[in-house]
Coordinates of C-alpha atoms in Angstrom, one line a residue:
X1453 CA -16.4 18.9 40.1
X1454 CA -16.3 15.3 41.2
X1455 CA -15.8 14.1 44.7
X1456 CA -12.2 13.5 45.7
X1457 CA -11.5 9.8 46.4
X1458 CA -11.3 8.9 50.1
X1459 CA -8.0 7.9 51.6
X1460 CA -7.6 4.2 51.9
X1461 CA -6.9 2.8 55.3
X1462 CA -4.2 0.2 55.9
X1463 CA -6.8 -2.5 56.0
X1464 CA -8.3 -1.4 52.7
X1465 CA -4.9 -1.2 51.2
X1466 CA -4.1 -4.8 52.3
X1467 CA -7.4 -5.9 50.9
X1468 CA -6.6 -4.1 47.6
X1469 CA -3.6 -6.3 47.0
X1470 CA -5.3 -9.5 48.2
X1471 CA -6.3 -12.4 46.0
X1472 CA -10.1 -12.1 46.4
X1473 CA -10.0 -8.4 45.3
X1474 CA -7.8 -9.2 42.3
X1475 CA -10.0 -12.1 41.3
X1476 CA -13.1 -9.8 41.6
X1477 CA -11.5 -7.2 39.4
X1478 CA -10.6 -9.8 36.8
X1479 CA -14.1 -11.2 36.7
X1480 CA -15.6 -7.7 36.3
X1481 CA -13.4 -6.9 33.4
X1482 CA -14.2 -10.2 31.7
X1483 CA -18.0 -9.6 32.2
X1484 CA -17.6 -6.0 31.0
X1485 CA -15.9 -7.1 27.8
X1486 CA -18.6 -9.8 27.3
X1487 CA -21.3 -7.2 27.5
X1488 CA -19.5 -5.1 25.0
X1489 CA -19.2 -7.9 22.5
X1490 CA -22.8 -8.9 23.0
X1491 CA -24.0 -5.4 22.5
X1492 CA -21.9 -4.7 19.4
X1493 CA -22.9 -8.0 17.8
X1494 CA -26.6 -7.1 17.8
X1495 CA -28.2 -5.0 15.1
X1496 CA -30.0 -2.9 17.7
X1497 CA -28.5 0.2 19.1
X1498 CA -26.2 -0.7 22.0
X1499 CA -27.6 -0.1 25.4
X1500 CA -24.6 1.9 26.4
X1501 CA -26.1 3.6 29.5
X1502 CA -26.7 0.4 31.4
X1503 CA -23.1 -0.7 30.9
X1504 CA -21.7 2.7 31.9
X1505 CA -24.0 2.8 35.0
X1506 CA -22.8 -0.7 36.0
X1507 CA -19.2 0.3 35.5
X1508 CA -19.7 3.5 37.5
X1509 CA -21.3 1.7 40.4
X1510 CA -18.4 -0.7 40.6
X1511 CA -15.8 2.0 40.5
X1512 CA -17.5 4.0 43.2
X1513 CA -17.5 0.9 45.4
X1514 CA -13.8 0.3 44.8
X1515 CA -12.6 3.8 45.7
X1516 CA -9.0 2.6 45.9
X1517 CA -9.0 0.8 42.6
X1518 CA -6.7 3.1 40.7
X1519 CA -3.9 2.5 43.2
X1520 CA -3.5 -0.8 41.4
X1521 CA -1.7 0.1 38.2
X1522 CA -2.3 -3.1 36.4
X1523 CA -6.1 -3.1 36.9
X1524 CA -6.3 0.6 36.1
X1525 CA -4.5 0.0 32.8
X1526 CA -6.8 -2.9 31.9
X1527 CA -10.0 -0.9 32.6
X1528 CA -8.6 2.1 30.6
X1529 CA -8.0 -0.3 27.6
X1530 CA -11.5 -1.7 27.9
X1531 CA -13.0 1.7 28.0
X1532 CA -10.9 2.9 25.0
X1533 CA -11.9 -0.1 23.0
X1534 CA -15.6 0.4 23.9
X1535 CA -15.5 4.0 22.9
X1536 CA -13.8 3.1 19.6
X1537 CA -16.4 0.5 18.8
X1538 CA -19.1 3.0 19.5
X1539 CA -17.8 5.7 17.3
X1540 CA -15.7 4.1 14.6
X1541 CA -17.5 4.1 11.2
X1542 CA -15.0 1.8 9.5
X1543 CA -15.6 -1.1 11.9
X1544 CA -19.4 -1.0 11.8
X1545 CA -20.6 0.5 8.5
X1546 CA -24.2 1.3 8.2
X1547 CA -26.5 -1.1 6.3
X1548 CA -26.9 0.1 2.8
X1549 CA -29.6 -0.3 0.2
X1550 CA -27.9 -2.6 -2.3
X1551 CA -30.0 -1.6 -5.3
X1552 CA -29.4 2.1 -4.6
X1553 CA -25.7 1.5 -4.3
X1554 CA -25.6 -0.4 -7.6
X1555 CA -27.6 2.3 -9.3
X1556 CA -25.2 5.0 -8.2
X1557 CA -22.2 2.8 -9.1
X1558 CA -23.7 2.3 -12.6
X1559 CA -24.3 6.0 -12.9
X1560 CA -20.7 6.6 -11.9
X1561 CA -19.6 4.1 -14.5
X1562 CA -21.6 5.8 -17.2
X1563 CA -20.2 9.2 -16.2
X1564 CA -16.6 7.7 -16.3
X1565 CA -17.3 6.3 -19.7
X1566 CA -18.4 9.7 -21.0
X1567 CA -15.3 11.3 -19.5
X1568 CA -13.1 8.7 -21.1
X1569 CA -14.9 9.2 -24.5
X1570 CA -14.5 13.0 -24.1
X1571 CA -10.7 12.7 -23.4
X1572 CA -10.2 10.3 -26.4
X1573 CA -12.5 12.1 -28.8
X1574 CA -10.1 14.7 -30.3
X1575 CA -7.2 12.1 -30.8
X1576 CA -9.7 9.7 -32.3
X1577 CA -11.9 12.1 -34.3
X1578 CA -10.5 11.0 -37.6
X1579 CA -11.6 7.4 -36.9
X1580 CA -15.1 8.6 -36.0
X1581 CA -15.2 10.9 -39.0
X1582 CA -14.4 8.2 -41.5
X1583 CA -16.3 5.3 -40.0
X1584 CA -19.1 6.8 -38.0
X1585 CA -19.8 10.3 -39.3
X1586 CA -23.0 10.5 -37.2
X1587 CA -20.9 10.6 -34.1
X1588 CA -18.9 13.6 -35.3
X1589 CA -22.1 15.4 -36.3
X1590 CA -23.5 14.9 -32.8
X1591 CA -20.3 15.5 -30.7
X1592 CA -18.5 18.2 -32.7
X1593 CA -20.7 21.0 -31.4
X1594 CA -20.0 19.8 -27.8
X1595 CA -16.2 20.2 -28.4
X1596 CA -16.8 23.5 -30.3
X1597 CA -15.5 22.0 -33.5
X1598 CA -16.5 23.8 -36.7
X1599 CA -15.7 23.2 -40.4
X1600 CA -12.6 25.1 -41.4
X1601 CA -13.5 27.7 -44.0
X1602 CA -10.3 27.4 -46.1
X1603 CA -10.3 23.7 -46.5
X1604 CA -14.1 23.5 -46.9
X1605 CA -13.9 26.2 -49.6
X1606 CA -11.1 24.3 -51.3
X1607 CA -13.1 21.1 -51.5
X1608 CA -16.3 22.9 -52.6
X1609 CA -14.2 24.5 -55.4
X1610 CA -13.0 21.0 -56.5
X1611 CA -16.7 19.9 -56.6
X1612 CA -17.6 22.9 -58.7
X1613 CA -14.7 22.0 -61.1
X1614 CA -16.0 18.5 -61.5
X1615 CA -19.5 19.8 -62.3
X1616 CA -18.1 22.3 -64.9
X1617 CA -16.0 19.6 -66.5
X1618 CA -19.1 17.5 -67.1
X1619 CA -21.1 20.5 -68.4
X1620 CA -18.6 22.5 -70.4
X1621 CA -15.5 20.3 -71.0
X1622 CA -11.8 20.8 -70.3
X1623 CA -11.3 23.5 -73.0
X1624 CA -14.0 25.8 -71.7
X1625 CA -13.3 29.2 -70.2
X1626 CA -15.1 28.3 -66.9
X1627 CA -12.9 25.3 -66.4
X1628 CA -9.7 27.3 -67.1
X1629 CA -10.8 29.9 -64.6
X1630 CA -11.6 27.2 -62.0
X1631 CA -8.2 25.6 -62.5
X1632 CA -6.5 28.9 -61.9
X1633 CA -8.5 29.4 -58.7
X1634 CA -7.5 26.0 -57.5
X1635 CA -3.8 26.7 -58.2
X1636 CA -4.0 29.8 -56.2
X1637 CA -5.9 28.1 -53.4
X1638 CA -3.4 25.3 -53.3
X1639 CA -0.5 27.7 -53.0
X1640 CA -2.3 29.5 -50.2
X1641 CA -3.0 26.1 -48.5
X1642 CA 0.6 25.2 -48.5
X1643 CA 1.7 28.6 -47.2
X1644 CA -0.8 29.3 -44.5
X1645 CA -1.2 25.8 -43.2
X1646 CA -4.8 25.8 -42.0
X1647 CA -4.2 22.4 -40.4
X1648 CA -2.2 23.9 -37.6
X1649 CA -5.2 25.0 -35.5
X1650 CA -6.4 21.4 -35.3
X1651 CA -2.8 20.2 -34.6
X1652 CA -2.8 18.4 -37.9
X1653 CA 0.3 19.8 -39.6
X1654 CA 1.4 16.2 -40.2
X1655 CA -1.7 15.7 -42.3
X1656 CA -0.7 18.6 -44.5
X1657 CA 2.8 17.1 -44.9
X1658 CA 1.2 13.8 -45.9
X1659 CA -0.9 15.7 -48.6
X1660 CA 2.2 17.4 -50.0
X1661 CA 4.2 14.1 -50.1
X1662 CA 1.4 12.3 -51.9
X1663 CA 1.0 15.1 -54.4
X1664 CA 4.8 15.3 -55.1
X1665 CA 5.0 11.5 -55.6
X1666 CA 2.0 11.5 -57.9
X1667 CA 3.2 14.4 -60.1
X1668 CA 7.0 14.0 -60.0
X1669 CA 7.4 10.4 -58.9
X1670 CA 9.2 11.2 -55.7
X1671 CA 8.2 12.4 -52.3
X1672 CA 11.1 14.7 -51.5
X1673 CA 13.2 17.3 -53.4
X1674 CA 10.4 19.0 -55.3
X1675 CA 8.2 22.0 -54.5
X1676 CA 4.8 21.2 -53.2
X1677 CA 3.3 24.4 -54.6
X1678 CA 4.7 23.4 -58.0
X1679 CA 3.3 19.9 -57.7
X1680 CA -0.2 21.4 -57.0
X1681 CA 0.2 23.9 -59.9
X1682 CA 1.1 21.0 -62.3
X1683 CA -1.7 18.8 -61.1
X1684 CA -4.4 21.6 -61.6
X1685 CA -3.3 22.3 -65.1
X1686 CA -5.1 21.7 -68.4
X1687 CA -2.0 19.9 -69.8
X1688 CA -1.8 17.4 -66.9
X1689 CA -5.6 16.7 -67.0
X1690 CA -5.5 16.1 -70.7
X1691 CA -2.4 14.0 -70.6
X1692 CA -3.3 11.7 -67.7
X1693 CA -7.0 11.9 -68.1
X1694 CA -9.7 13.8 -66.1
X1695 CA -11.2 10.7 -64.6
X1696 CA -7.9 9.3 -63.4
X1697 CA -6.9 12.6 -61.7
X1698 CA -10.3 13.0 -60.1
X1699 CA -10.1 9.4 -58.8
X1700 CA -6.6 10.1 -57.3
X1701 CA -7.7 13.3 -55.7
X1702 CA -10.9 11.8 -54.2
X1703 CA -9.2 8.7 -52.8
X1704 CA -5.8 10.1 -51.7
X1705 CA -6.2 13.8 -51.1
X1706 CA -9.8 14.6 -50.3
X1707 CA -10.1 12.4 -47.1
X1708 CA -7.0 14.1 -45.7
X1709 CA -8.3 17.6 -46.3
X1710 CA -11.8 16.7 -45.1
X1711 CA -10.7 15.7 -41.6
X1712 CA -9.4 19.2 -40.9
X1713 CA -11.5 21.5 -38.7
X1714 CA -11.5 24.8 -36.8
X1715 CA -11.8 25.0 -33.1
X1716 CA -12.3 28.5 -31.6
X1717 CA -10.4 29.7 -28.5
X1718 CA -12.4 31.3 -25.7
X1719 CA -11.5 34.3 -23.5
X1720 CA -9.7 32.1 -21.1
X1721 CA -7.2 31.1 -23.7
X1722 CA -8.4 27.6 -24.0
X1723 CA -10.4 25.8 -26.7
X1724 CA -14.1 26.1 -26.5
X1725 CA -15.5 23.0 -24.8
X1726 CA -19.1 22.5 -23.8
X1727 CA -18.7 19.1 -22.2
X1728 CA -19.4 20.6 -18.8
X1729 CA -23.1 20.9 -19.9
X1730 CA -23.2 17.1 -20.4
X1731 CA -21.3 16.5 -17.2
X1732 CA -23.3 19.0 -15.0
X1733 CA -26.3 16.7 -14.4
X1734 CA -24.1 13.9 -13.2
X1735 CA -22.2 16.3 -10.9
X1736 CA -25.5 17.6 -9.5
X1737 CA -26.7 14.1 -8.7
X1738 CA -23.5 13.1 -7.1
X1739 CA -23.4 16.4 -5.1
X1740 CA -26.9 15.7 -3.7
X1741 CA -25.9 12.2 -2.8
X1742 CA -22.8 13.4 -1.1
X1743 CA -24.7 15.9 1.0
X1744 CA -27.4 13.4 1.9
X1745 CA -24.7 10.8 3.0
X1746 CA -22.9 13.5 5.0
X1747 CA -26.1 14.4 6.8
X1748 CA -27.1 10.8 7.4
X1749 CA -23.7 9.9 8.9
X1750 CA -23.5 13.0 11.1
X1751 CA -26.9 12.1 12.5
X1752 CA -26.2 8.4 12.9
X1753 CA -22.9 9.0 14.7
X1754 CA -23.1 11.9 17.1
X1755 CA -19.4 12.0 17.6
X1756 CA -18.8 12.8 13.9
X1757 CA -18.7 16.4 12.7
X1758 CA -19.8 17.4 9.2
X1759 CA -16.1 17.5 8.1
X1760 CA -15.5 14.0 9.5
X1761 CA -18.6 12.7 7.7
X1762 CA -17.3 14.2 4.5
X1763 CA -13.9 12.7 4.9
X1764 CA -15.5 9.3 5.5
X1765 CA -16.1 9.0 1.7
X1766 CA -13.4 11.4 0.6
X1767 CA -13.0 9.6 -2.7
X1768 CA -16.5 10.8 -3.8
X1769 CA -15.1 14.4 -4.0
X1770 CA -13.5 13.4 -7.3
X1771 CA -16.9 13.0 -8.8
X1772 CA -17.7 16.7 -8.0
X1773 CA -14.5 18.3 -9.5
X1774 CA -14.9 20.0 -12.9
X1775 CA -11.2 19.4 -13.5
X1776 CA -9.0 16.3 -13.3
X1777 CA -12.0 14.3 -14.3
X1778 CA -9.8 11.2 -14.9
X1779 CA -9.5 10.8 -11.1
X1780 CA -13.2 9.7 -11.1
X1781 CA -11.9 6.2 -11.9
X1782 CA -11.1 6.0 -8.1
X1783 CA -14.6 6.5 -6.7
X1784 CA -16.1 4.5 -9.6
X1785 CA -13.9 1.4 -8.9
X1786 CA -14.6 1.7 -5.2
X1787 CA -18.4 2.0 -5.7
X1788 CA -18.4 -1.0 -8.1
X1789 CA -16.5 -3.1 -5.5
X1790 CA -18.7 -2.0 -2.6
X1791 CA -21.9 -2.7 -4.5
X1792 CA -20.7 -6.2 -5.4
X1793 CA -20.9 -5.6 -9.1
X1794 CA -17.2 -6.5 -9.4
X1795 CA -14.9 -8.3 -7.0
X1796 CA -11.6 -6.5 -6.7
X1797 CA -10.3 -8.6 -3.8
X1798 CA -7.7 -10.3 -5.9
X1799 CA -6.7 -7.0 -7.5
X1800 CA -6.2 -5.4 -4.1
X1801 CA -4.2 -8.4 -2.9
X1802 CA -1.9 -8.4 -5.9
X1803 CA -1.5 -4.6 -5.9
X1804 CA -0.6 -4.6 -2.2
X1805 CA 1.8 -7.6 -2.6
X1806 CA 3.4 -5.9 -5.6
X1807 CA 3.7 -2.7 -3.5
X1808 CA 5.2 -4.7 -0.6
X1809 CA 7.6 -6.5 -3.0
X1810 CA 8.9 -3.1 -4.3
X1811 CA 9.5 -1.5 -1.0
X1812 CA 10.1 -4.4 1.4
X1813 CA 13.8 -4.5 0.8
X1814 CA 14.3 -0.8 1.4
X1815 CA 11.9 -0.9 4.4
X1816 CA 13.6 -3.8 5.9
X1817 CA 17.0 -2.2 5.7
X1818 CA 15.7 1.1 7.1
X1819 CA 13.8 -0.5 10.0
X1820 CA 16.6 -2.9 11.0
X1821 CA 19.3 -0.3 10.8
X1822 CA 17.2 2.2 12.7
X1823 CA 16.5 -0.3 15.5
X1824 CA 20.2 -1.1 15.7
X1825 CA 21.1 2.6 15.8
X1826 CA 18.7 3.1 18.6
X1827 CA 20.4 0.3 20.6
X1828 CA 23.8 1.8 19.9
X1829 CA 22.7 5.2 21.0
X1830 CA 21.2 3.7 24.2
X1831 CA 24.4 2.0 24.9
X1832 CA 26.5 5.1 24.3
X1833 CA 24.2 7.1 26.6
X1834 CA 24.8 4.6 29.4
X1835 CA 21.4 3.1 29.4
X1836 CA 22.9 -0.3 30.3
X1837 CA 24.5 0.9 33.5
X1838 CA 21.3 2.7 34.6
X1839 CA 19.2 -0.4 33.8
X1840 CA 21.5 -2.6 35.8
X1841 CA 21.4 -0.3 38.8
X1842 CA 17.6 0.0 38.6
X1843 CA 17.2 -3.8 38.2
X1844 CA 19.1 -4.3 41.5
X1845 CA 17.3 -1.6 43.5
X1846 CA 13.9 -1.6 42.0
X1847 CA 11.3 -3.8 43.7
X1848 CA 9.8 -6.5 41.4
X1849 CA 6.1 -6.2 40.7
X1850 CA 4.4 -9.6 40.4
X1851 CA 1.1 -9.4 38.4
X1852 CA 0.1 -13.1 38.4
X1853 CA 1.8 -14.5 41.5
X1854 CA 4.2 -16.5 39.4
X1855 CA 8.0 -16.3 39.4
X1856 CA 8.6 -16.5 35.7
X1857 CA 12.4 -16.3 36.1
X1858 CA 12.4 -19.2 38.5
X1859 CA 10.1 -21.3 36.4
X1860 CA 12.1 -20.5 33.2
X1861 CA 15.4 -21.4 34.9
X1862 CA 13.9 -24.6 36.3
X1863 CA 12.6 -25.6 32.9
X1864 CA 16.0 -25.0 31.3
X1865 CA 17.8 -26.9 33.9
X1866 CA 15.4 -29.9 33.6
X1867 CA 15.7 -29.9 29.8
X1868 CA 19.5 -29.8 30.1
X1869 CA 19.7 -32.6 32.7
X1870 CA 17.0 -35.0 31.3
X1871 CA 17.4 -34.5 27.6
X1872 CA 20.8 -32.9 26.8
X1873 CA 23.3 -34.4 29.2
X1874 CA 22.4 -38.1 28.4
X1875 CA 23.1 -37.4 24.7
X1876 CA 26.4 -35.6 25.3
X1877 CA 27.6 -38.0 28.0
X1878 CA 30.3 -39.7 25.7
X1879 CA 31.7 -36.4 24.7
X1880 CA 31.8 -35.2 28.3
X1881 CA 33.5 -38.4 29.5
X1882 CA 36.1 -38.0 26.7
X1883 CA 36.8 -34.4 27.8
X1884 CA 37.2 -35.4 31.4
X1885 CA 39.4 -38.4 30.5
X1886 CA 41.6 -36.1 28.5
X1887 CA 42.0 -33.6 31.3
X1888 CA 42.7 -36.4 33.9
X1889 CA 45.4 -37.9 31.5
X1890 CA 47.0 -34.5 31.2
X1891 CA 47.1 -33.9 34.9
X1892 CA 48.4 -37.4 35.7
X1893 CA 51.0 -37.3 32.9
X1894 CA 52.7 -34.4 34.7
X1895 CA 53.0 -36.5 37.9
X1896 CA 56.3 -38.4 38.3
X1897 CA 54.6 -41.0 40.5
X1898 CA 52.1 -41.8 37.7
X1899 CA 54.9 -42.1 35.2
X1900 CA 56.9 -44.4 37.5
X1901 CA 53.8 -46.5 38.0
X1902 CA 53.4 -46.9 34.2
X1903 CA 57.0 -47.9 33.9
X1904 CA 56.7 -50.7 36.5
X1905 CA 56.6 -54.2 35.1
X1906 CA 53.4 -56.3 35.4
X1907 CA 51.3 -53.1 35.7
X1908 CA 50.6 -52.9 32.0
X1909 CA 47.3 -51.1 31.1
X1910 CA 46.1 -50.8 34.7
X1911 CA 46.6 -47.0 35.0
X1912 CA 44.5 -46.4 31.9
X1913 CA 41.7 -48.7 33.2
X1914 CA 41.7 -46.9 36.5
X1915 CA 41.5 -43.6 34.7
X1916 CA 38.5 -44.6 32.7
X1917 CA 36.8 -46.1 35.7
X1918 CA 37.4 -42.9 37.7
X1919 CA 36.0 -40.7 34.9
X1920 CA 32.9 -42.9 34.5
X1921 CA 32.2 -43.0 38.2
X1922 CA 32.6 -39.2 38.5
X1923 CA 30.3 -38.3 35.6
X1924 CA 27.7 -40.8 36.7
X1925 CA 27.9 -39.6 40.3
X1926 CA 27.6 -35.9 39.3
X1927 CA 24.7 -36.7 37.0
X1928 CA 22.8 -38.7 39.6
X1929 CA 23.4 -36.0 42.2
X1930 CA 21.9 -33.3 39.9
X1931 CA 18.9 -35.5 39.0
X1932 CA 18.3 -36.2 42.7
X1933 CA 18.5 -32.5 43.5
X1934 CA 16.0 -31.7 40.8
X1935 CA 13.5 -34.3 42.0
X1936 CA 13.9 -33.2 45.6
X1937 CA 11.7 -30.2 46.6
X1938 CA 14.4 -28.7 48.8
X1939 CA 17.0 -29.2 46.0
X1940 CA 14.8 -27.4 43.5
X1941 CA 14.5 -24.4 45.9
X1942 CA 18.2 -24.3 46.3
X1943 CA 18.8 -24.4 42.6
X1944 CA 16.2 -21.5 42.2
X1945 CA 18.0 -19.5 44.9
X1946 CA 21.3 -20.2 43.1
X1947 CA 20.0 -18.9 39.8
X1948 CA 18.5 -15.8 41.5
X1949 CA 21.7 -15.1 43.4
X1950 CA 23.7 -15.6 40.3
X1951 CA 21.7 -13.0 38.4
X1952 CA 21.8 -10.5 41.2
X1953 CA 25.6 -10.9 41.7
X1954 CA 26.2 -10.8 38.0
X1955 CA 24.3 -7.5 37.7
X1956 CA 26.2 -6.1 40.7
X1957 CA 29.6 -7.0 39.3
X1958 CA 28.7 -5.7 35.9
X1959 CA 28.2 -2.2 37.4
X1960 CA 32.0 -2.0 37.7
X1961 CA 33.2 0.9 35.4
X1962 CA 35.7 -1.2 33.5
X1963 CA 33.3 -4.0 32.9
X1964 CA 30.6 -1.5 31.7
X1965 CA 33.0 0.2 29.3
X1966 CA 34.1 -3.2 27.9
X1967 CA 30.5 -4.4 27.7
X1968 CA 29.4 -1.3 25.9
X1969 CA 32.3 -1.4 23.4
X1970 CA 31.6 -5.1 22.6
X1971 CA 27.9 -4.5 22.2
X1972 CA 28.4 -1.6 19.9
X1973 CA 30.9 -3.5 17.7
X1974 CA 28.5 -6.5 17.6
X1975 CA 25.6 -4.3 16.5
X1976 CA 27.8 -2.7 13.8
X1977 CA 28.7 -6.2 12.5
X1978 CA 25.1 -7.2 12.5
X1979 CA 24.3 -4.1 10.3
X1980 CA 27.0 -5.0 7.9
X1981 CA 26.4 -8.7 7.6
X1982 CA 22.8 -9.5 8.6
X1983 CA 21.1 -6.5 7.0
X1984 CA 23.0 -7.1 3.7
X1985 CA 21.7 -10.7 3.7
X1986 CA 18.2 -9.4 4.6
X1987 CA 18.3 -7.1 1.5
X1988 CA 19.2 -10.0 -0.7
X1989 CA 16.3 -12.2 0.4
X1990 CA 13.9 -13.4 -2.3
X1991 CA 10.9 -11.1 -1.6
X1992 CA 8.7 -13.0 -4.1
X1993 CA 9.5 -16.2 -2.3
X1994 CA 8.4 -14.6 1.0
X1995 CA 5.2 -13.4 -0.5
X1996 CA 4.5 -16.8 -2.0
X1997 CA 5.0 -18.3 1.5
X1998 CA 2.6 -15.8 2.9
X1999 CA 0.0 -16.7 0.3
X2000 CA 0.3 -20.4 1.2
X2001 CA -0.2 -19.6 4.9
X2002 CA -3.3 -17.6 4.2
X2003 CA -4.7 -20.5 2.1
X2004 CA -4.1 -22.9 5.0
X2005 CA -6.0 -20.6 7.3

């Protein structure tokens, strides 16, 4: 339990709001912030205890400090910022071994390449089989791929037929037996579709179409079984030639049959896949690195728990998942960028700007409409009346010993008098001249004066002279009042009194209701008109303007 603060005496309270005390507090806060910046900028561990001790001593000496709301808020902000700088990992990341980071990024890239190859292997297996058969011999066992017995037996039967044709000739009994075997196997091939297991039914359709076109001259309308039966007949081989038919089969049919395979299904209902054995060493290395990083961060930053340290590099979790392996592209890209192997600053910029371009229109509409709706709700709840009442009765708190309202009003008046009025003086004289003419035109004496002979244009000249003298006199009087100290004070009092009396008069119930109605209608029109124009803005033009500003910086 800490000691309760002592009660400030009247003298202490007066001193609390005095200028020396305020100046001392401001100096302390600036020094305290300077110490923070100096400590944080060094590579050594910040000497936090000395700063905290100094702050505690100062606060104990100023027991009444927290009676001053402004100073209390400043010190709370300073302490919050200091604590954030001490514990925030993102602002002050630890120094890393660049070679280690690059090695791990390269390992992640290799693992991602293997994952991508594994995903693409089945769809691209025909390409590897025809062009790089060594790859399929090496990787087929990893995917559980085996030669299909039916298609392999069919091709081996064709090979046996070719050997028997060379040894015994077309008229031999062995060749006739082999041809009958091939006719039976062809019929079974078409009926059972052994290509379905490998999801290659389209390949079987291609085989049947080519056989129909070769035998009957058309791809459709004839039986595929009949086409195979005709092809593997003695008459067809004798008529077209054994060499010609063998060449057709080996070039057009054999490659399509050879790409078929069998892939067994495991007890889990999925195809057998042993890729996890290839992936396990990578996952083990990344898991050890993840644990080591978590331990290091939790020790370096005492305020971090193990869970917080794990969430610091949340994207590395994708490297440990045995499923959804394609998500490993996220940690791989992040690691490559952090290690400096690739620079993704432009990619991030373009991606963020593209994202902003897509949602900015909707976001702008939502934000502006929400703000306007809040204003309308506040008006409907009578917030204006309560604010006006509080503004009259509430004492004004001056934080910097400056009357901003008075200075602002004085600045506006001086700008109007010295810069605006001289430029609009001809228009102002014309308006006054018009008003004087209208007033005098209604006077019978003035009309009679104009009708008198020898008077001529004298009334008009008098009118212009009078208007010029009035405007010049009024302007000189205003300038003289501004340049006079007492006149400036009177103008400030006039502005202040005007504001107070306006707020008082606006508290009238009828005035408030009319003001609320007008404000609500005005906001509704702003929603309909301004927000619609805002949604039609050229977002790409705004982004281009933003890029140009950044280049200037």
